[in-house]
mmCIF file of N, CA and C in Angstrom:
data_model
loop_
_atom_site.group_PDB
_atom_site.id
_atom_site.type_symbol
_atom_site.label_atom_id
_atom_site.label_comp_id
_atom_site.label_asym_id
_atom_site.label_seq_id
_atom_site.Cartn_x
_atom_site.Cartn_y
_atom_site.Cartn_z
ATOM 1 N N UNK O 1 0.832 -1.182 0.000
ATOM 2 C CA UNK O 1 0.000 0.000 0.000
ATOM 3 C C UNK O 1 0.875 1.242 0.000
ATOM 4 N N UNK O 2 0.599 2.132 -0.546
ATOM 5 C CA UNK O 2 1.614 3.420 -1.090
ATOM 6 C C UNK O 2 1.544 3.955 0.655
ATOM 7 N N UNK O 3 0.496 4.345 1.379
ATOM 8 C CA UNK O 3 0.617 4.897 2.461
ATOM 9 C C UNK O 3 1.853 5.275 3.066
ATOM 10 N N UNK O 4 1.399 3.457 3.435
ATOM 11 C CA UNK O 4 3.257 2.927 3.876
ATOM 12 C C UNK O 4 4.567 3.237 3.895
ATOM 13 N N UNK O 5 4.379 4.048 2.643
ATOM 14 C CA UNK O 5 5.653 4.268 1.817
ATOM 15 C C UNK O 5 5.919 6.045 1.785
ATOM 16 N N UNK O 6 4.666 6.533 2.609
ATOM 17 C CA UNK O 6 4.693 8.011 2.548
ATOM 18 C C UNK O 6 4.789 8.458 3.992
ATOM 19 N N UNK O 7 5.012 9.894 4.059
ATOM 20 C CA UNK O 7 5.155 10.699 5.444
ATOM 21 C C UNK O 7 3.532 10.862 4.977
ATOM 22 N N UNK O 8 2.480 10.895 5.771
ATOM 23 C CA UNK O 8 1.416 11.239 6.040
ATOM 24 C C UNK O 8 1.075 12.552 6.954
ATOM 25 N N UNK O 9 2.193 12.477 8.265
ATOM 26 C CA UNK O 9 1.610 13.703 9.120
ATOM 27 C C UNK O 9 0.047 13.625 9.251
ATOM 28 N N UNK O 10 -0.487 12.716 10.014
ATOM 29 C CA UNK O 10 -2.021 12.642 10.504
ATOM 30 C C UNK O 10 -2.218 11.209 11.294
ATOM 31 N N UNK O 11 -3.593 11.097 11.618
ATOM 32 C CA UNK O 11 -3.846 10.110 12.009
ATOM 33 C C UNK O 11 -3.888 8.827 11.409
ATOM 34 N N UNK O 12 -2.721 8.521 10.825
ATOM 35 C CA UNK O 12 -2.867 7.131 9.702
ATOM 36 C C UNK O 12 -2.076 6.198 10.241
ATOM 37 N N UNK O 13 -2.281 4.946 10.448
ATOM 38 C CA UNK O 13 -0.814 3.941 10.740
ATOM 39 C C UNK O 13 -1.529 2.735 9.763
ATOM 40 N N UNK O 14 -0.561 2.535 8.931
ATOM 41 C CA UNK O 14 -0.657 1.537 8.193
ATOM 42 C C UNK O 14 0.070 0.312 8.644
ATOM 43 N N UNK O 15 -0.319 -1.302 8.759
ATOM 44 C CA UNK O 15 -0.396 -1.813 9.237
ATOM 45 C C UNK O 15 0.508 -2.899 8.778
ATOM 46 N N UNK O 16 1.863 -3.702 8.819
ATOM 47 C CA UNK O 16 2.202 -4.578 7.709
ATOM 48 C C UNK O 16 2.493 -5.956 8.562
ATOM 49 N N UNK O 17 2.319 -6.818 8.125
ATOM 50 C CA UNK O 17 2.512 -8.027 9.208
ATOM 51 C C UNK O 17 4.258 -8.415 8.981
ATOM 52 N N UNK O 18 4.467 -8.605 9.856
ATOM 53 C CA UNK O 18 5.984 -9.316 9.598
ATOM 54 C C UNK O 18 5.960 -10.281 10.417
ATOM 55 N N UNK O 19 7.009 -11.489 10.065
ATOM 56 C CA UNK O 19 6.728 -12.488 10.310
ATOM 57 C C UNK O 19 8.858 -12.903 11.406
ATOM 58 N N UNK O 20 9.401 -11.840 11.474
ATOM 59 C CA UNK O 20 10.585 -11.642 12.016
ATOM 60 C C UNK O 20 11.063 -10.300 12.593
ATOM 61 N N UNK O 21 11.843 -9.995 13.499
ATOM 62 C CA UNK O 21 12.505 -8.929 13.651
ATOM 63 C C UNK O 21 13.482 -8.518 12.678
ATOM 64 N N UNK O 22 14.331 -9.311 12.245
ATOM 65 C CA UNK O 22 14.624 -9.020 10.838
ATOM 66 C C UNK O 22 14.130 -8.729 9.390
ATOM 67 N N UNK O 23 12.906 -9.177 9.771
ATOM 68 C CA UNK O 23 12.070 -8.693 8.342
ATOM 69 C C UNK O 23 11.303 -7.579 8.808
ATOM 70 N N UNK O 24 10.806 -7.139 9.972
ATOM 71 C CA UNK O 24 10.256 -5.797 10.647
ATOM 72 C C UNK O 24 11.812 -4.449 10.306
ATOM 73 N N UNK O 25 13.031 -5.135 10.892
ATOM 74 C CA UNK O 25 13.774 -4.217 10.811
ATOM 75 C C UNK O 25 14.279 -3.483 9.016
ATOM 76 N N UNK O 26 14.357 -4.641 8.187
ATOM 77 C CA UNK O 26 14.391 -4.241 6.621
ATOM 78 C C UNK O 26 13.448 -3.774 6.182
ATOM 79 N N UNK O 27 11.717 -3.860 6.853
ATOM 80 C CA UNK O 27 10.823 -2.481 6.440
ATOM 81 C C UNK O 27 11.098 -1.462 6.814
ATOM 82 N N UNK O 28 11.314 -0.955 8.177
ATOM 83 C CA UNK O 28 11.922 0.207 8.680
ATOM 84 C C UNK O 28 12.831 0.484 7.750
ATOM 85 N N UNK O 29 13.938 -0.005 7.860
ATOM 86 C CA UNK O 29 15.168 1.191 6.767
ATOM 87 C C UNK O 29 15.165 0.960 5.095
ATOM 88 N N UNK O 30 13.684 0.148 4.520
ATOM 89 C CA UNK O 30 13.594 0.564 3.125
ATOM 90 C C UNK O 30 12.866 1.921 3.044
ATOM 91 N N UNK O 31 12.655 2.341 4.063
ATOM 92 C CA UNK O 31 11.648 3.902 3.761
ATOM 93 C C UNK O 31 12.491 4.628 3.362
ATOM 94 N N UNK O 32 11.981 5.598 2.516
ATOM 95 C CA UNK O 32 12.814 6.729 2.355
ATOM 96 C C UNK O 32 12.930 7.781 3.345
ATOM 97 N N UNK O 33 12.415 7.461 4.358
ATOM 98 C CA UNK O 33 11.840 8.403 5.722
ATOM 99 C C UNK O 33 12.210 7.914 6.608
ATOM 100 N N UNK O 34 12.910 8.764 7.721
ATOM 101 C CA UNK O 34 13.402 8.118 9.015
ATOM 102 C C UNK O 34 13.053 8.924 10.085
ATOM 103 N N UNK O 35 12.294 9.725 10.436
ATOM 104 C CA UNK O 35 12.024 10.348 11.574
ATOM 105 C C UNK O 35 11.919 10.170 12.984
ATOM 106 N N UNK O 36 10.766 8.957 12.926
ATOM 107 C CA UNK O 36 11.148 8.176 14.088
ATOM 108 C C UNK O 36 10.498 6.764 13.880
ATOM 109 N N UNK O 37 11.135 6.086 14.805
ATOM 110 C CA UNK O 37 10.034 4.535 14.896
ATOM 111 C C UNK O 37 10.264 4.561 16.479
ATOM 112 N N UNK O 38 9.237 2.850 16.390
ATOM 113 C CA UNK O 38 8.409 2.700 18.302
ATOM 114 C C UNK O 38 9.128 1.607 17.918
ATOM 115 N N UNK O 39 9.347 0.763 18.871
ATOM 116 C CA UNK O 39 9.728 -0.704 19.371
ATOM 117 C C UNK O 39 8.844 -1.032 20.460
ATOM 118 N N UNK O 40 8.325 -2.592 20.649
ATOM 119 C CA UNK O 40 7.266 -2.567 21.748
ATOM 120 C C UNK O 40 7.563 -3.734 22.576
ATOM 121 N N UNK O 41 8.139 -3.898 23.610
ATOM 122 C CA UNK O 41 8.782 -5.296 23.482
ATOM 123 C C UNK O 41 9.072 -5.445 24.905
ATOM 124 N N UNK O 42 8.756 -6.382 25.885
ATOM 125 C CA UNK O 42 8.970 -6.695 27.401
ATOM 126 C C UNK O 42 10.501 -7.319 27.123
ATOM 127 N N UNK O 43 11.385 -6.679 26.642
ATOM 128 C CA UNK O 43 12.804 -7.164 26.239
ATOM 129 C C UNK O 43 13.580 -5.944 26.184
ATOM 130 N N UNK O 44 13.772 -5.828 27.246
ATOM 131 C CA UNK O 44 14.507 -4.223 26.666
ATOM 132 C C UNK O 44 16.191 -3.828 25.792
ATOM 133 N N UNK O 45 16.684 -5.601 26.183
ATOM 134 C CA UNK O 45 17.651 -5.790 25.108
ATOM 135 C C UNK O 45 17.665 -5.715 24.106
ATOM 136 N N UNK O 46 16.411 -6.463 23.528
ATOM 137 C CA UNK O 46 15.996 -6.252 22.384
ATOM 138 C C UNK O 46 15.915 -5.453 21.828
ATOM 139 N N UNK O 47 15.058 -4.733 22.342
ATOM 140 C CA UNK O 47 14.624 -3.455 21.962
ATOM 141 C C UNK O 47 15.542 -2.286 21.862
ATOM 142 N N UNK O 48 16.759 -2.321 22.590
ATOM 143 C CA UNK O 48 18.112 -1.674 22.105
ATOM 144 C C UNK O 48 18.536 -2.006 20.720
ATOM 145 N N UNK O 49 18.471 -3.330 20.789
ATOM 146 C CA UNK O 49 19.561 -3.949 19.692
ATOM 147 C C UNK O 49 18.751 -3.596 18.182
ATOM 148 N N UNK O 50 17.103 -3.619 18.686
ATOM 149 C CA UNK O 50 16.756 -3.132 17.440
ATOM 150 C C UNK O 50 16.379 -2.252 16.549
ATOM 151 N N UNK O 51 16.667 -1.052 18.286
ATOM 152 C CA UNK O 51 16.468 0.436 18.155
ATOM 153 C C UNK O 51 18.073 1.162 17.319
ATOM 154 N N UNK O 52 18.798 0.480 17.695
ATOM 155 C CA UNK O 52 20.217 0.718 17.311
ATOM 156 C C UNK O 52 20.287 0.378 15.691
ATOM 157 N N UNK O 53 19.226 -0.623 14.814
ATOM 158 C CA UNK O 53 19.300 -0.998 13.887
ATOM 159 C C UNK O 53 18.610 -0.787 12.846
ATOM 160 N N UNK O 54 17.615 0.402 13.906
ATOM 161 C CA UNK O 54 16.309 0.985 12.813
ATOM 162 C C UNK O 54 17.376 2.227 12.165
ATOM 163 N N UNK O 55 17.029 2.532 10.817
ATOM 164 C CA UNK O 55 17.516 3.686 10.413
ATOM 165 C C UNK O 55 16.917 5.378 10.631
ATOM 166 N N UNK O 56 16.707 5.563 11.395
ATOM 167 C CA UNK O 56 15.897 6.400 11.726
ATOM 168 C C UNK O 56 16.301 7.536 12.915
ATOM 169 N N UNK O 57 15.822 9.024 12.627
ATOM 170 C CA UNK O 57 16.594 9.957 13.759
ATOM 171 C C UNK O 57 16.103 9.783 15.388
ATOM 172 N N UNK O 58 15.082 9.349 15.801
ATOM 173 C CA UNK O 58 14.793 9.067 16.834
ATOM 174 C C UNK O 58 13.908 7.714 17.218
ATOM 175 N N UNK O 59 14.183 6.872 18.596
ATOM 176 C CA UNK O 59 13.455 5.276 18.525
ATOM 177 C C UNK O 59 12.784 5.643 19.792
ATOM 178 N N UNK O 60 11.493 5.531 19.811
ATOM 179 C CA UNK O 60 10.426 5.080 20.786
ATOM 180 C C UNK O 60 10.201 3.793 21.776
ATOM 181 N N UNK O 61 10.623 3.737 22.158
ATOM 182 C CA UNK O 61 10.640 2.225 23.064
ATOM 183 C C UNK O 61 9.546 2.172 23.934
ATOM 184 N N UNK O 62 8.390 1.264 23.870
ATOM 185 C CA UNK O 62 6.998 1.181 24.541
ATOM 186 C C UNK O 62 6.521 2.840 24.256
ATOM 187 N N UNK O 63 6.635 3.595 23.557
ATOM 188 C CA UNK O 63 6.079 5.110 23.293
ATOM 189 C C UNK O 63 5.352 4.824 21.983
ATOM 190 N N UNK O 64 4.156 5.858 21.504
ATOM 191 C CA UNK O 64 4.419 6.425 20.316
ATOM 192 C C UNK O 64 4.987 7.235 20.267
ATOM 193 N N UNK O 65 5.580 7.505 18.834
ATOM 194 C CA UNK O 65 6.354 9.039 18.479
ATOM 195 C C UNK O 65 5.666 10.082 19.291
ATOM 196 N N UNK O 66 6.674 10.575 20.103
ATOM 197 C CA UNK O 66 6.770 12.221 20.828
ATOM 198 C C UNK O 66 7.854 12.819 20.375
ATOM 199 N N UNK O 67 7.773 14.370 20.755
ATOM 200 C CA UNK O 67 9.000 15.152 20.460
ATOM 201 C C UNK O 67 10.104 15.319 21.623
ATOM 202 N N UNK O 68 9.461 14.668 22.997
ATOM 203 C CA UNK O 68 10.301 14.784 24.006
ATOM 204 C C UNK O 68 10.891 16.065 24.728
ATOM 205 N N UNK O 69 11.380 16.263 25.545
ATOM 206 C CA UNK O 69 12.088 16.985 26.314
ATOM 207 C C UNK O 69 12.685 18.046 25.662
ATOM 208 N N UNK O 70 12.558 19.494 25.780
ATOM 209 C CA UNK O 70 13.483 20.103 25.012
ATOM 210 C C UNK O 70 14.865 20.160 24.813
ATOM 211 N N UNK O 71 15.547 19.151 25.757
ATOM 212 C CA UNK O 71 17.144 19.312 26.111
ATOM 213 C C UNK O 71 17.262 18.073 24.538
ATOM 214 N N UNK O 72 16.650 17.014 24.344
ATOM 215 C CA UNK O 72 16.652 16.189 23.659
ATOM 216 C C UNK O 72 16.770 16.641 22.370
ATOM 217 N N UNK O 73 17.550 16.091 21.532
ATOM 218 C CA UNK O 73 17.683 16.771 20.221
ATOM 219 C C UNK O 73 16.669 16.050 19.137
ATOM 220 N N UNK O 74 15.958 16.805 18.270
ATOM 221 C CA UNK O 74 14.849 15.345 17.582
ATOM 222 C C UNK O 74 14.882 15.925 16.151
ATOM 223 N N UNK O 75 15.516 14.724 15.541
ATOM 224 C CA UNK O 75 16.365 14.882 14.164
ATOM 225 C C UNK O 75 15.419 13.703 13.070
ATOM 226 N N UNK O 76 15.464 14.083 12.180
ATOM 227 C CA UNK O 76 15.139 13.171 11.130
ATOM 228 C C UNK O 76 16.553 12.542 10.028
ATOM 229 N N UNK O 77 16.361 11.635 9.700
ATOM 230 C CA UNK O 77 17.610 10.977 8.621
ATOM 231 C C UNK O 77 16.787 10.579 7.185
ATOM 232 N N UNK O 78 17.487 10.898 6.420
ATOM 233 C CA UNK O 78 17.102 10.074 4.994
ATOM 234 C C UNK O 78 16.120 11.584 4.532
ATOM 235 N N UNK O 79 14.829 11.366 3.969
ATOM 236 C CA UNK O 79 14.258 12.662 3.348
ATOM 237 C C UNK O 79 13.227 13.454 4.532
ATOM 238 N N UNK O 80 13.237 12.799 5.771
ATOM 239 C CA UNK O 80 12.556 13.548 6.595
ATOM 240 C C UNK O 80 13.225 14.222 8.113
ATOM 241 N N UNK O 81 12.773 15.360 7.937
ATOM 242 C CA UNK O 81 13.456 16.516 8.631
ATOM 243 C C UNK O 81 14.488 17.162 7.985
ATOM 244 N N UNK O 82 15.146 18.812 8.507
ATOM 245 C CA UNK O 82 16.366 19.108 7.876
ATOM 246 C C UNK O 82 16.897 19.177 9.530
ATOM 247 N N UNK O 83 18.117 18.856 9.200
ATOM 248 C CA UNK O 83 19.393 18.749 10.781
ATOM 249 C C UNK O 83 18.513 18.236 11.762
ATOM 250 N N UNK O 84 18.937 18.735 13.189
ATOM 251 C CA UNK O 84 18.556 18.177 14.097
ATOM 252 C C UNK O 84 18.047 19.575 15.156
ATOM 253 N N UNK O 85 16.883 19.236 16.062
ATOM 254 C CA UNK O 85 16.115 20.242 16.483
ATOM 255 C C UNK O 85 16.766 20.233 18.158
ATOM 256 N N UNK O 86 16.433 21.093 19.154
ATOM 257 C CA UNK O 86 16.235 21.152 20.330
ATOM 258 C C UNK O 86 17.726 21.925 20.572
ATOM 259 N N UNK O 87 17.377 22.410 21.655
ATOM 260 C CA UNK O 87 18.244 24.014 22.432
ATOM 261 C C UNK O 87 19.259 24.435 21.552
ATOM 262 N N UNK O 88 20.649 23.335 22.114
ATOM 263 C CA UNK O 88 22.180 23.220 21.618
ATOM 264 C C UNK O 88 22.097 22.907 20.232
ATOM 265 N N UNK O 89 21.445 21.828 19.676
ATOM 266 C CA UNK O 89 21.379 21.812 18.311
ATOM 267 C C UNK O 89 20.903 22.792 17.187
ATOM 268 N N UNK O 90 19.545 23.475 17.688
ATOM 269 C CA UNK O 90 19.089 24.030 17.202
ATOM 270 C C UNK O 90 20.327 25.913 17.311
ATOM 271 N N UNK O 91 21.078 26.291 18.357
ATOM 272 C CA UNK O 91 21.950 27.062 18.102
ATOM 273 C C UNK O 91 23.020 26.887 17.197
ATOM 274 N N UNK O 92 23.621 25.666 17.024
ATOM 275 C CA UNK O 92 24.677 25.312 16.181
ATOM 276 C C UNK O 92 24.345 24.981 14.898
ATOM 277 N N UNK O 93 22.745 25.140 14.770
ATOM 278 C CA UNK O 93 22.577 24.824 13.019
ATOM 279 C C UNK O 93 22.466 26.243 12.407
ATOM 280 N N UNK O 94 22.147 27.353 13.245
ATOM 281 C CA UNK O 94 22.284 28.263 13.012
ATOM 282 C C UNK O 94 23.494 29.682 12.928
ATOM 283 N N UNK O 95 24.170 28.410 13.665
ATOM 284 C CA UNK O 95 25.429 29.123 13.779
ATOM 285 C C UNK O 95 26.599 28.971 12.569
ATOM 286 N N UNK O 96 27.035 29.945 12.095
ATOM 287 C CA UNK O 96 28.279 29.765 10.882
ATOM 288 C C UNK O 96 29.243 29.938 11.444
ATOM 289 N N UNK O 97 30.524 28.703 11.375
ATOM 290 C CA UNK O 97 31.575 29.142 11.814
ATOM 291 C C UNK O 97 32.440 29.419 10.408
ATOM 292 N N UNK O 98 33.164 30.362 10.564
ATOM 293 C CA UNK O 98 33.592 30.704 9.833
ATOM 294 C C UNK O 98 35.508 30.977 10.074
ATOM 295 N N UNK O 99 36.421 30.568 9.018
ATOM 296 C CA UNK O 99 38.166 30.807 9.402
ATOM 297 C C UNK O 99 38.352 31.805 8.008
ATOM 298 N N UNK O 100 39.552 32.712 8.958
ATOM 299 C CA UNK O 100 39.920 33.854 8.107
ATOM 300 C C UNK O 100 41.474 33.504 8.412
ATOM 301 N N UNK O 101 41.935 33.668 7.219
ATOM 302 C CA UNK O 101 43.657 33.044 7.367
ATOM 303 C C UNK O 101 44.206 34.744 6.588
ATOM 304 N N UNK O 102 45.304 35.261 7.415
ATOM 305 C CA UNK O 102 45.833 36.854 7.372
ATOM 306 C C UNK O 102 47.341 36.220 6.999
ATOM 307 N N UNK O 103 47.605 36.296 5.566
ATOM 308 C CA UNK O 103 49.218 35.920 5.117
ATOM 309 C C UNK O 103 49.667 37.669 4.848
ATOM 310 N N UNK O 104 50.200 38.000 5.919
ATOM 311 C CA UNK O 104 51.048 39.482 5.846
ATOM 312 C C UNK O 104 52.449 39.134 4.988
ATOM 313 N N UNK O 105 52.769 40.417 4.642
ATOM 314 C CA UNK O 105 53.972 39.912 4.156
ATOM 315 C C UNK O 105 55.197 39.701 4.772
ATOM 316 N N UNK O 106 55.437 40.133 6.224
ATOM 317 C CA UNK O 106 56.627 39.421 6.868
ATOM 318 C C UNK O 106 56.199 38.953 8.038
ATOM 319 N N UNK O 107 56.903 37.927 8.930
ATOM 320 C CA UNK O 107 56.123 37.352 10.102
ATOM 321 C C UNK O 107 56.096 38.355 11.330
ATOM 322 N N UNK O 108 55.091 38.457 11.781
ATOM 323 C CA UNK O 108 54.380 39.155 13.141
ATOM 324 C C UNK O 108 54.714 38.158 14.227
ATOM 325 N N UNK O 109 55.117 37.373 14.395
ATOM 326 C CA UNK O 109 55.318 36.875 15.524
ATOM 327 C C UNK O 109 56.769 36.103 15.510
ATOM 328 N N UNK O 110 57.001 35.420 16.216
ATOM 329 C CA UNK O 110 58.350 34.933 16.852
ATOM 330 C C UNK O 110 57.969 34.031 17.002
ATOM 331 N N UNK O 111 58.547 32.779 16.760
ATOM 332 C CA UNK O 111 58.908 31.256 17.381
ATOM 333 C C UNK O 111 59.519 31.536 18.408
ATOM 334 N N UNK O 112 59.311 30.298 19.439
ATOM 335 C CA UNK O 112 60.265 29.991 20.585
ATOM 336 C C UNK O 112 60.660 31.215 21.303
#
């Protein structure tokens, strides 16, 4: 179903059966969209190992997608989101650093 395959932004969850965690985890990172995914799982190992393996900027563990805490940075990968959001991040995407290199013509300073 195309749904599936789209950012919606609404009340839609399309539904796909998988029959493995490995075949759940290769739907997750064929999207072209990574914003976030949930993991649901009385395993919380698991649920690392497979949060670590989703391709995606943020993992939900027993949650649906929230934006979380403002200290938390909440980023998208692949075609959804640009950079990454929240306090510190959100200053440094805005920030330009910028280098200016001054070749005078004789040296201003001293070695040693």
């Amino acid at each position: 179903m195309r749904i599936a395959w789209e950012e919606p932004f609404g009340p839609v969850l399309p539904v796909i059966r998988i029959s493995s965690v490995e075949e759940g985890i290769h739907h997750c990172n064929a999207s072209n969209f990574g914003l976030q995914g949930c993991v649901f799982t009385k395993d919380i190992n698991k649920a690392i190992l497979i949060g670590d393996a989703m391709e995606t900027g943020t993992v939900q563990i027993n949650s649906a997608p929230a934006r979380g805490p403002d200290h938390f940075p909440f980023q998208g990968i692949k075609d959804s989101g640009i950079g990454s959001q929240g306090i510190t991040n959100s200053i440094n995407m805005m920030t330009k650093v910028k280098t200016t290199v001054i070749n005078l013509p004789t040296p201003s300073y001293t070695m040693g």
